CSV table of C-alpha atoms in Angstrom, one decimal:
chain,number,residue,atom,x,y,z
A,1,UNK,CA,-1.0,-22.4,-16.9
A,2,UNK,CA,-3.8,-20.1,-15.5
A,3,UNK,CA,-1.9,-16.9,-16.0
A,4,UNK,CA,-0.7,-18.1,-19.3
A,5,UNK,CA,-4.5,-18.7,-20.2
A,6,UNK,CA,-5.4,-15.3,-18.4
A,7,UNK,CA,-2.8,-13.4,-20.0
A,8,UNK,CA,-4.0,-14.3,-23.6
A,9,UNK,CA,-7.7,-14.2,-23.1
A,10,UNK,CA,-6.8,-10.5,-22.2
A,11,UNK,CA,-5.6,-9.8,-25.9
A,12,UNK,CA,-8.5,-11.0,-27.8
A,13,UNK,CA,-10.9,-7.6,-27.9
A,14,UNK,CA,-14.4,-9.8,-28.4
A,15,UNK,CA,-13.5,-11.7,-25.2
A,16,UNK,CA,-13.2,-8.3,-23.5
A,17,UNK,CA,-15.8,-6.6,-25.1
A,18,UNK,CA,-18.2,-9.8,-23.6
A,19,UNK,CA,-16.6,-9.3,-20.4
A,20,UNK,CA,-17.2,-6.0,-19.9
A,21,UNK,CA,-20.7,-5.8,-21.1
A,22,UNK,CA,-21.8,-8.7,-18.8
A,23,UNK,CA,-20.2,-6.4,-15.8
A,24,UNK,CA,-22.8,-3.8,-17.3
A,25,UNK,CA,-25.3,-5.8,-16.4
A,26,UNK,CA,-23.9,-7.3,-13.5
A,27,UNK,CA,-24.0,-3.8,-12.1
A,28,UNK,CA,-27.2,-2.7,-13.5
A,29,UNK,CA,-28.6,-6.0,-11.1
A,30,UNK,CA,-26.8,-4.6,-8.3
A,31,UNK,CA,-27.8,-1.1,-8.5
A,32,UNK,CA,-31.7,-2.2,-8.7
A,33,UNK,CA,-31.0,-4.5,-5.8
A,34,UNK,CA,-29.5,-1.8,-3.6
A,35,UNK,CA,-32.8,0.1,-4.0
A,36,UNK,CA,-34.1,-2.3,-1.8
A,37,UNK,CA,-31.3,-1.8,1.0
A,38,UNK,CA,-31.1,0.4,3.5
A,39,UNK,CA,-27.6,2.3,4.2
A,40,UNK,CA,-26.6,1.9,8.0
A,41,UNK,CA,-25.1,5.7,8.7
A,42,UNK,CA,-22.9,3.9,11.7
A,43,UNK,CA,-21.4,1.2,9.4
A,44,UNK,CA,-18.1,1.1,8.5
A,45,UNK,CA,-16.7,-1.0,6.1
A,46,UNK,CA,-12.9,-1.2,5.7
A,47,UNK,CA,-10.6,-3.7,3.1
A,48,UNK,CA,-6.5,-3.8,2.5
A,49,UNK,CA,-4.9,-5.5,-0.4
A,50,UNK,CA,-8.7,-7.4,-1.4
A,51,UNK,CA,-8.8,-8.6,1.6
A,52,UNK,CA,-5.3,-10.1,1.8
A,53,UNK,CA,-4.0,-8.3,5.3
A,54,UNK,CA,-5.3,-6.0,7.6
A,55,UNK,CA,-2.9,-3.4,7.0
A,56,UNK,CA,-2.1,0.1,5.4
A,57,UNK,CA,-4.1,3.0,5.3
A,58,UNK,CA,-7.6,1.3,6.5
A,59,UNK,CA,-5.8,-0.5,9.5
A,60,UNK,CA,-4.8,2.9,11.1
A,61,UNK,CA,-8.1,4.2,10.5
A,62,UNK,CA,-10.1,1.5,12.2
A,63,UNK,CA,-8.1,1.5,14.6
A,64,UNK,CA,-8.2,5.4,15.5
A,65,UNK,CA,-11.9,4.9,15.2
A,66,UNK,CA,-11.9,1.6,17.7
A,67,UNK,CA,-10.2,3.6,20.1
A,68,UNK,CA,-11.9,7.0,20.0
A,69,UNK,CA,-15.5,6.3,18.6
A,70,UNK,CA,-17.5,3.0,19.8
A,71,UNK,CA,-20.4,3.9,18.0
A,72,UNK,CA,-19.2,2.9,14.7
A,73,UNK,CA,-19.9,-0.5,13.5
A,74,UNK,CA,-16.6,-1.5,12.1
A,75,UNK,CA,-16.6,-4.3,9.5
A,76,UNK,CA,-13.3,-5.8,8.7
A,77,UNK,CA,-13.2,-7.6,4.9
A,78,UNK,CA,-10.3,-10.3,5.3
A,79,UNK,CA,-10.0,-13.4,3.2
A,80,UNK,CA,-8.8,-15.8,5.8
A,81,UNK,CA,-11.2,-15.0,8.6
A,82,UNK,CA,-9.5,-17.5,10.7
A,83,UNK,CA,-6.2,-16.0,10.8
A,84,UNK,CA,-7.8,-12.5,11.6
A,85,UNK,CA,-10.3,-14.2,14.0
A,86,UNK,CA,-8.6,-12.2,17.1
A,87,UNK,CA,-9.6,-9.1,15.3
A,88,UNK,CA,-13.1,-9.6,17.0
A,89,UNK,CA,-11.9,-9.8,20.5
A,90,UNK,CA,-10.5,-6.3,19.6
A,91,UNK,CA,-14.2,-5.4,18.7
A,92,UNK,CA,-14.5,-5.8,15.1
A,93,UNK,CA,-16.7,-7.6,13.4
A,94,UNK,CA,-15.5,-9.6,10.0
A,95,UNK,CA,-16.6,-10.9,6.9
A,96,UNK,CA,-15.2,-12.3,4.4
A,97,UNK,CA,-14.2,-11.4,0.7
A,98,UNK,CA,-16.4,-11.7,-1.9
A,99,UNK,CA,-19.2,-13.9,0.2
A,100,UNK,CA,-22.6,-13.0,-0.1
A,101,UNK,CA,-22.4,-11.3,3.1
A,102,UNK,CA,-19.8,-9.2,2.0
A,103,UNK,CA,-21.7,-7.3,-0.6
A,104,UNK,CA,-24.3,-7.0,1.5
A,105,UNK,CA,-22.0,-5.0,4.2
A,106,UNK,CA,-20.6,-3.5,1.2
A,107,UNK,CA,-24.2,-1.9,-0.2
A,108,UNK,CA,-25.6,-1.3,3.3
A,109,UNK,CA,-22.5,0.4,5.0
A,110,UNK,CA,-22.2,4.4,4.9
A,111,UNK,CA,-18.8,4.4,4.4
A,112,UNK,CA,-16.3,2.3,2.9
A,113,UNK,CA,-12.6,2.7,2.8
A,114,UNK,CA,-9.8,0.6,1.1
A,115,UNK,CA,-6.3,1.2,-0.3
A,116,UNK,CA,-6.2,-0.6,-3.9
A,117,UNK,CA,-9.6,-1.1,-5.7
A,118,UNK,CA,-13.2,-1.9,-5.4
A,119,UNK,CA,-14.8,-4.5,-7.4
A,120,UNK,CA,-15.7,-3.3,-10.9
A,121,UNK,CA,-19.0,-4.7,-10.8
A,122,UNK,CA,-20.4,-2.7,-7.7
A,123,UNK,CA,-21.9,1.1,-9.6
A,124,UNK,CA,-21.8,4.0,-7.6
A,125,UNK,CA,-25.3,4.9,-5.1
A,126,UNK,CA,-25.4,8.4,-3.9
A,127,UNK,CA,-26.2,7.2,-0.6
A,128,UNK,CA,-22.8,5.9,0.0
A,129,UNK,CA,-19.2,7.0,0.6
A,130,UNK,CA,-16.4,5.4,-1.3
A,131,UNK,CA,-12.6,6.6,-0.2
A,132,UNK,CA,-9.8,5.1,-1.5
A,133,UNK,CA,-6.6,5.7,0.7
A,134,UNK,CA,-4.1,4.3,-2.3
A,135,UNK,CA,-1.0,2.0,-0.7
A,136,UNK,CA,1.4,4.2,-2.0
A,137,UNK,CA,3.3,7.8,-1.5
A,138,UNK,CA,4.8,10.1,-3.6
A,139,UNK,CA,5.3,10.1,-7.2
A,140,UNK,CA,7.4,7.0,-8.3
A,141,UNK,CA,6.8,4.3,-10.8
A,142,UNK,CA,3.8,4.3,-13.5
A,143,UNK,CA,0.9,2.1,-12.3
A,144,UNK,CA,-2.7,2.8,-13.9
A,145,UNK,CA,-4.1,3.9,-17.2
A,146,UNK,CA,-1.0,5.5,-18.2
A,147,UNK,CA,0.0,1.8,-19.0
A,148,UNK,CA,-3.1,0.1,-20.5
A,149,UNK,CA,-2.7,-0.6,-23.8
A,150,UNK,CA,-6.1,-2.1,-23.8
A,151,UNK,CA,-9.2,0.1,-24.0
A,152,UNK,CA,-11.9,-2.5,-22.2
A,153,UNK,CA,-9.1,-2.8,-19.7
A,154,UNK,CA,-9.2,1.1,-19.2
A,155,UNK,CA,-13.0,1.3,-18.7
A,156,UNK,CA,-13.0,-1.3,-16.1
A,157,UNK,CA,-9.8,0.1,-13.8
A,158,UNK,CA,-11.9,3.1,-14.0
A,159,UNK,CA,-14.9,1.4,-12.9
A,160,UNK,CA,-12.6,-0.1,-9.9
A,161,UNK,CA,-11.5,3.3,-9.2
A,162,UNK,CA,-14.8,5.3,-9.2
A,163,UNK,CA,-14.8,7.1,-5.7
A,164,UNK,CA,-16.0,10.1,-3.6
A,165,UNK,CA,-12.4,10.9,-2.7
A,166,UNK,CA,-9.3,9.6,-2.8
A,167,UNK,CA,-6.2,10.2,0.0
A,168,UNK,CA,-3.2,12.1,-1.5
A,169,UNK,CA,-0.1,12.1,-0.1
A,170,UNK,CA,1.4,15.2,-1.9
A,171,UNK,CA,0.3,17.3,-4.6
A,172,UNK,CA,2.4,15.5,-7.1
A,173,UNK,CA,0.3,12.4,-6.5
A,174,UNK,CA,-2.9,14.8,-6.7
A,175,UNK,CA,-1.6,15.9,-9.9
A,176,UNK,CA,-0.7,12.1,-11.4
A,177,UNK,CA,-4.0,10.2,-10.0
A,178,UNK,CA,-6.2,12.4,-12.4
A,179,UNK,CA,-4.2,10.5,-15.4
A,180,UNK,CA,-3.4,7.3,-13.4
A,181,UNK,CA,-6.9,6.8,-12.0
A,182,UNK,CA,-9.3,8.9,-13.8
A,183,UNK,CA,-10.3,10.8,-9.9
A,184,UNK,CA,-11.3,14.5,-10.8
A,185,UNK,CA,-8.8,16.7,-8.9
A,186,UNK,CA,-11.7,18.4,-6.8
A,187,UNK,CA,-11.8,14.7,-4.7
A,188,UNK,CA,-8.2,14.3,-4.0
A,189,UNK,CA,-7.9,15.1,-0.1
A,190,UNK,CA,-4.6,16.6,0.6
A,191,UNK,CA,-4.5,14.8,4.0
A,192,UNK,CA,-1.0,12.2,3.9
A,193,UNK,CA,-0.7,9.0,4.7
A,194,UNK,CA,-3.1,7.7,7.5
A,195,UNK,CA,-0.3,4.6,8.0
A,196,UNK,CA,2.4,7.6,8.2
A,197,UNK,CA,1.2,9.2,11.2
A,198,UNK,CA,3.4,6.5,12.9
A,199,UNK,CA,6.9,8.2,11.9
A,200,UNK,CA,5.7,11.2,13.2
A,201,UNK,CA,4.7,9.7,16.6
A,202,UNK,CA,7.2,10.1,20.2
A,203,UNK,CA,9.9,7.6,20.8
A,204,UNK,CA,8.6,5.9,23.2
A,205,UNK,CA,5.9,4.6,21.1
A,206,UNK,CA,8.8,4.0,17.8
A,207,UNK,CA,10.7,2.3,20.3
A,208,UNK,CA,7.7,-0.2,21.2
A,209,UNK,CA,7.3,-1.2,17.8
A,210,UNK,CA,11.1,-2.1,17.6
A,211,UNK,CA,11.2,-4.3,20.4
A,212,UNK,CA,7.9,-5.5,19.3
A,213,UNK,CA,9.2,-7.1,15.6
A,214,UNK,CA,12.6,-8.1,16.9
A,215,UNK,CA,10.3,-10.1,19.6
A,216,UNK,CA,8.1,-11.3,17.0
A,217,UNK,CA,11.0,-12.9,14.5
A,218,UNK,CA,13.5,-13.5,17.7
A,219,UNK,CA,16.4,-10.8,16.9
A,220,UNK,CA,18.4,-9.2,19.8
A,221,UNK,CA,18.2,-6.2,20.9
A,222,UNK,CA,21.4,-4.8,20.1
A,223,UNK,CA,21.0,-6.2,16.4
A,224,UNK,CA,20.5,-3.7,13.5
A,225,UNK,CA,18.2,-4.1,10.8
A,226,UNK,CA,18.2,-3.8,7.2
A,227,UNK,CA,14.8,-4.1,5.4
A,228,UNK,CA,15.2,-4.8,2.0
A,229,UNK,CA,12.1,-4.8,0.5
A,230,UNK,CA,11.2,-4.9,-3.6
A,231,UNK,CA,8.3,-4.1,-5.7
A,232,UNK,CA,6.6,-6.6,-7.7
A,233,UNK,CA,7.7,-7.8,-10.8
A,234,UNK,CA,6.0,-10.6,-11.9
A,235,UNK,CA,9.1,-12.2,-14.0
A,236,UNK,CA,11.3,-12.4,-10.5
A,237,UNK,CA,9.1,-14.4,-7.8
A,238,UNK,CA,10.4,-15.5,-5.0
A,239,UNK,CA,14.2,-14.6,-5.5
A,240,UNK,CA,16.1,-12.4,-3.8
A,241,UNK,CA,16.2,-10.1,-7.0
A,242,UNK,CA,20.1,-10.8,-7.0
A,243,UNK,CA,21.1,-9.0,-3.7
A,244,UNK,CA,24.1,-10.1,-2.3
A,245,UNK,CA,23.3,-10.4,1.6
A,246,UNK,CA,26.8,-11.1,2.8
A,247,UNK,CA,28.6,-8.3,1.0
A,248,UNK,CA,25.6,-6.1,1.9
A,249,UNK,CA,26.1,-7.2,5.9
A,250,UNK,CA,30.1,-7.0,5.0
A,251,UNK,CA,29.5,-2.9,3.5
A,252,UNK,CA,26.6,-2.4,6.6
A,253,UNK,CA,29.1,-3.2,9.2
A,254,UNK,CA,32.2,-1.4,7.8
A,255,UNK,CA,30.2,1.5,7.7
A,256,UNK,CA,27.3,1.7,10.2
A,257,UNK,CA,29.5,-1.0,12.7
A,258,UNK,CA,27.4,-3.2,15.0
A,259,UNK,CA,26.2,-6.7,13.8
A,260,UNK,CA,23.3,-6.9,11.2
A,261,UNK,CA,20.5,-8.9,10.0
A,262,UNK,CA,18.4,-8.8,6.5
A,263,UNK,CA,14.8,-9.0,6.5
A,264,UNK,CA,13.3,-9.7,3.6
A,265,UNK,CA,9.8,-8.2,2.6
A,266,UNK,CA,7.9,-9.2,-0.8
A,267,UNK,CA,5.5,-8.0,-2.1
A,268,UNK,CA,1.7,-8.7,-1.5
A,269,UNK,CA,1.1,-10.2,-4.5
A,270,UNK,CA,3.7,-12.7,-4.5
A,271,UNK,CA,3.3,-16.3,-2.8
A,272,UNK,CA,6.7,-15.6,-1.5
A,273,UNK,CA,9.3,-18.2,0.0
A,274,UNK,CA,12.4,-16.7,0.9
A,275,UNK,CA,13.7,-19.1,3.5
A,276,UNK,CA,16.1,-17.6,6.8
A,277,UNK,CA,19.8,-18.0,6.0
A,278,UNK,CA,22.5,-19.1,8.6
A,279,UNK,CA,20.7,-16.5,11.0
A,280,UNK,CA,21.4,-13.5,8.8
A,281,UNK,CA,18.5,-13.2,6.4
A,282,UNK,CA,14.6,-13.9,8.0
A,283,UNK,CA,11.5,-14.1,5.0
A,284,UNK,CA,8.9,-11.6,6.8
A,285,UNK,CA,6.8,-11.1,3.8
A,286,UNK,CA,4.0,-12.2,6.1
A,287,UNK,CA,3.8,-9.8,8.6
A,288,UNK,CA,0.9,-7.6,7.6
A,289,UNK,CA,1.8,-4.2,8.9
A,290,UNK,CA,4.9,-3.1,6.5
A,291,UNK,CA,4.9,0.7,8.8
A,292,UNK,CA,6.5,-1.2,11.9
A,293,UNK,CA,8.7,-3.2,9.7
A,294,UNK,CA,9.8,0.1,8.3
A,295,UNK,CA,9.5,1.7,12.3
A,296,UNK,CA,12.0,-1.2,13.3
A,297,UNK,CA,14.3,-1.1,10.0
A,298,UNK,CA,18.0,1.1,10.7
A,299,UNK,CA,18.7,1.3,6.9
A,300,UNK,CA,15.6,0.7,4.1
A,301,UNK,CA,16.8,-1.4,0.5
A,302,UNK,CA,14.1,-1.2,-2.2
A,303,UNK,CA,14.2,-0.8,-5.6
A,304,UNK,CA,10.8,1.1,-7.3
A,305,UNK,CA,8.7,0.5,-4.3
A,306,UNK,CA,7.1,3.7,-2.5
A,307,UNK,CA,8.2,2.5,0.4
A,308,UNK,CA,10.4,4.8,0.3
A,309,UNK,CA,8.7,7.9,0.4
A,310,UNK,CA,7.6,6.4,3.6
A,311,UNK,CA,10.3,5.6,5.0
A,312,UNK,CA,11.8,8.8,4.3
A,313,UNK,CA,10.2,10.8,7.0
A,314,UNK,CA,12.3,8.8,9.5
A,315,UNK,CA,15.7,10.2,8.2
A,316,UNK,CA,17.2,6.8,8.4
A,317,UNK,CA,19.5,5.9,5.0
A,318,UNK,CA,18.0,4.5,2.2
A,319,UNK,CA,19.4,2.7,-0.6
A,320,UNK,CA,18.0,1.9,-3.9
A,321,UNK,CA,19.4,-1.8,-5.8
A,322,UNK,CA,17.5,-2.6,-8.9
A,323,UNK,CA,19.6,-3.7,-11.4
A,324,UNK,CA,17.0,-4.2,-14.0
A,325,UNK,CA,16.0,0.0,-14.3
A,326,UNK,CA,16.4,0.2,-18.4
A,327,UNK,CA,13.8,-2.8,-19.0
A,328,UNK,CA,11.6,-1.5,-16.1
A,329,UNK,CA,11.9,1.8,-17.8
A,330,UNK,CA,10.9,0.4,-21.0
A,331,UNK,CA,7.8,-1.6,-19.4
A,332,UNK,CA,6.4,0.7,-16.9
A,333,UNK,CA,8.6,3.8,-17.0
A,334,UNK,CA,8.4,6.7,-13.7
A,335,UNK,CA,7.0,10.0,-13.2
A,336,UNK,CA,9.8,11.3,-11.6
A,337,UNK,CA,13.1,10.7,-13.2
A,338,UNK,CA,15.2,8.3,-10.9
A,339,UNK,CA,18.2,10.7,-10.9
A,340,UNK,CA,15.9,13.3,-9.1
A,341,UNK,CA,15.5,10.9,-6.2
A,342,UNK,CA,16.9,11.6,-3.1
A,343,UNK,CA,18.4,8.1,-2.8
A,344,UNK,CA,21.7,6.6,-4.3
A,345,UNK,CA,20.8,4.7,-6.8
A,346,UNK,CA,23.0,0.9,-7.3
A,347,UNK,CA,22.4,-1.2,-10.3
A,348,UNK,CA,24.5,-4.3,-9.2
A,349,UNK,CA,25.7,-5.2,-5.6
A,350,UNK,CA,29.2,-3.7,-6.3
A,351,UNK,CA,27.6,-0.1,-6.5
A,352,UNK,CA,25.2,-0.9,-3.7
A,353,UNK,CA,28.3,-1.4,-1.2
A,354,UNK,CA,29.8,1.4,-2.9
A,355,UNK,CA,27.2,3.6,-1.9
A,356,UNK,CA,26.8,2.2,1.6
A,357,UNK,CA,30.2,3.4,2.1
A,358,UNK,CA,30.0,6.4,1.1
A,359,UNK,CA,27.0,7.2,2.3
A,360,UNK,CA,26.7,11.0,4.2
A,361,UNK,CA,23.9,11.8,6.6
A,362,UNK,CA,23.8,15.3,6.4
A,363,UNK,CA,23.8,15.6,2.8
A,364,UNK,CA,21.1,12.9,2.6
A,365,UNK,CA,18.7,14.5,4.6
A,366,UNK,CA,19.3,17.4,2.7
A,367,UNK,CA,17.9,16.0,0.4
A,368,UNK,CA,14.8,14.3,1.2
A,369,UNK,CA,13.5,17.5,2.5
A,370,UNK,CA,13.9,18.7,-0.5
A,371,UNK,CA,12.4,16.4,-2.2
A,372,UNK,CA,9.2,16.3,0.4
A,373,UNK,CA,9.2,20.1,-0.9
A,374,UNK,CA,9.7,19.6,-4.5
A,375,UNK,CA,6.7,16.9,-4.6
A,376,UNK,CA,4.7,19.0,-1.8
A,377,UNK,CA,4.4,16.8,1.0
A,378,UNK,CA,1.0,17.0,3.1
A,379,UNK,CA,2.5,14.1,5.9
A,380,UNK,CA,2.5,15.5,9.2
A,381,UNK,CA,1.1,13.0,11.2
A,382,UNK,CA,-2.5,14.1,11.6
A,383,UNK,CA,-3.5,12.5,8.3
A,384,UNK,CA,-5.4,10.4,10.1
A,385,UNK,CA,-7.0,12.5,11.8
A,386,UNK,CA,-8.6,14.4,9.1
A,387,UNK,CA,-9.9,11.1,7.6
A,388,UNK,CA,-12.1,10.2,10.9
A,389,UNK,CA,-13.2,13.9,10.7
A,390,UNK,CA,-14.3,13.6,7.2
A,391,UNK,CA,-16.1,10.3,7.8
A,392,UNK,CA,-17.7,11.5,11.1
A,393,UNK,CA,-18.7,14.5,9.2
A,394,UNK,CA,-20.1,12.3,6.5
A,395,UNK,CA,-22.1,10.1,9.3
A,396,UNK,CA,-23.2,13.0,11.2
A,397,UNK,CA,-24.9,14.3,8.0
A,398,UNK,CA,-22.8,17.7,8.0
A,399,UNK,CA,-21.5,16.7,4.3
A,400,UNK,CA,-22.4,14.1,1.5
């Protein structure tokens, strides 16, 4: 009933209008206020997802910065401070969303980094740094303005998106987050994926996150994995999207050989419930770090997701099932043409086993290195790297 109620209040323009003219205010409040606040040059504030996880780009930052610089006060924004509570024994210290508290980390800190989008409400101060790291690679599926239909909408996603820089993965991204976002080019950071780095690491440490998740969900060692993990779409919660697990397991084994279980990853806005079956299929939708899920996966299964452009740096096979493209077209459309991915594309689970089977590794990888050309791929695993430069450089003074 809520979302029905939220859904219409967001087509009637005087509601809106209201709306967006009390966050004028609400901002014009905040910016006096922060006049009154002092900016702490060694405060750090980081945020995944709203505070959902502790994942993603900011994660890898944090901890890079935990590691390397203990001068840095690093404040963790989480939701559920109990859950991340052993964050602190690690050195952080946390705060949670949207409290009182929170804002004032969030006006006081010299820095702050998340991956989605800041509160519309909060204006920009010149004594701060703002970087959004986006949760997503490459050039895929329409997200943004390009979709608003609504023009009070627009104004506020570009509120929520008003930055110092933003993190690009590739210059196709550059190019598409000066429509999609409304970023000036001249603050796109061609730096990759701080969360990347990890594909690009030694094997040792790729082969610690493996045992590490098959410890975690209890899956032995000489089991494969197949991650099959779909975007959101808000009309299919808490399904499967149709996948047939056996026959995928069946076409898996016939091809790859070895025995083979499904984890299931939804998305981050979804509540969800996905339930183990028969030992074959485990829900780990609640694991927040979706790079060692992707580290511990054999074979990745998405449909729009950019998870794949991720998970394409490891050369490991990736199949595409979505057997709803022509109404996703219709609704959200892509930037890049499906047929120009490098991935087989299935649109029912007769053509996804199909593909499995005939799947070659040579011409694959072909492929995705083209592709990682044709979009001009800036992942070499020292993204993040150049982020803690930038933001040292920042605190140090040496650069706005």
């Amino acid at each position: 009933m809520y979302k029905l109620v939220k859904k219409k209040l967001k087509t009637i323009g005087i509601v809106q209008c209201i709306y967006n003219n009390t966050i004028v205010i609400i901002r014009n409040l905040i910016l006096f206020i922060s006049f009154f606040l002092k900016v702490d040059r060694r405060k750090l504030l980081f945020q995944s997802y709203e505070g959902r996880q502790f994942s993603c780009n900011p994660k890898y930052i944090a901890e890079y910065l935990r590691k390397h610089d203990r001068d840095f006060r690093l404040i963790i924004s989480v939701k559920n401070t109990k859950k991340y509570a052993f964050l602190k024994e690690l050195g952080y210290e946390l705060v949670k969303s949207n409290s009182f508290k929170y804002y004032y980390h969030y006006l006081t800190s010299k820095v702050v980094v998340f991956n989605d989008f800041k509160p519309a409400f909060i204006p920009d101060n010149h004594l701060q740094i703002i970087i959004n790291t986006w949760h997503g690679g490459g050039a895929y599926k329409k997200v943004g303005l390009p979709l608003s239909k609504n023009i009070y909408y627009s104004q506020r996603y570009k509120w929520m998106h008003q930055v110092d820089y933003m993190i690009s993965s590739c210059n196709a991204f550059t190019e598409l987050a000066v429509l999609t976002f409304s970023v000036k080019q001249a603050l796109m950071l061609p730096f990759g994926m701080p969360r990347n780095d990890v594909f690009f690491s030694n094997k040792a440490a790729q082969d610690h996150t493996v045992k590490k998740i098959k410890s975690v969900y209890k899956i032995d060692h000489d089991k494969k994995i197949v991650l099959y993990a779909p975007t959101y779409r808000e009309s299919l919660q808490n399904s499967l999207y149709g996948l047939d697990f056996k026959l995928l397991l069946e076409s898996l084994k016939k091809k790859f050989t070895g025995d083979w279980i499904v984890l299931f990853r939804g998305h981050y806005f979804l509540d969800n419930n996905v339930k183990q079956k028969n030992g074959l299929l485990i829900d780990v939708s609640s694991y927040d770090d979706m790079q060692e899920l992707l580290c511990a996966a054999d074979i990745l299964i998405t449909d729009y997701s950019s998870s794949i452009w991720d998970f394409s740096f490891t050369n490991k096979p990736c199949f595409i099932f979505a057997t709803d493209i022509e109404s996703y077209r219709k609704e959200n459309d892509f930037y890049i043409p499906m047929d120009e991915w490098p991935f087989s594309i299935a649109t029912d689970n007769k053509e996804l086993s199909g593909n499995i089977l005939q799947f070659d590794q040579d011409e694959y990888i072909t492929k995705v290195k083209k592709h990682h050309y044709d979009l001009g791929s800036f992942e070499d695993g020292h993204a993040t790297e150049r982020v803690v430069k930038l933001i040292n450089d920042i605190c140090s003074g040496e650069m706005k």
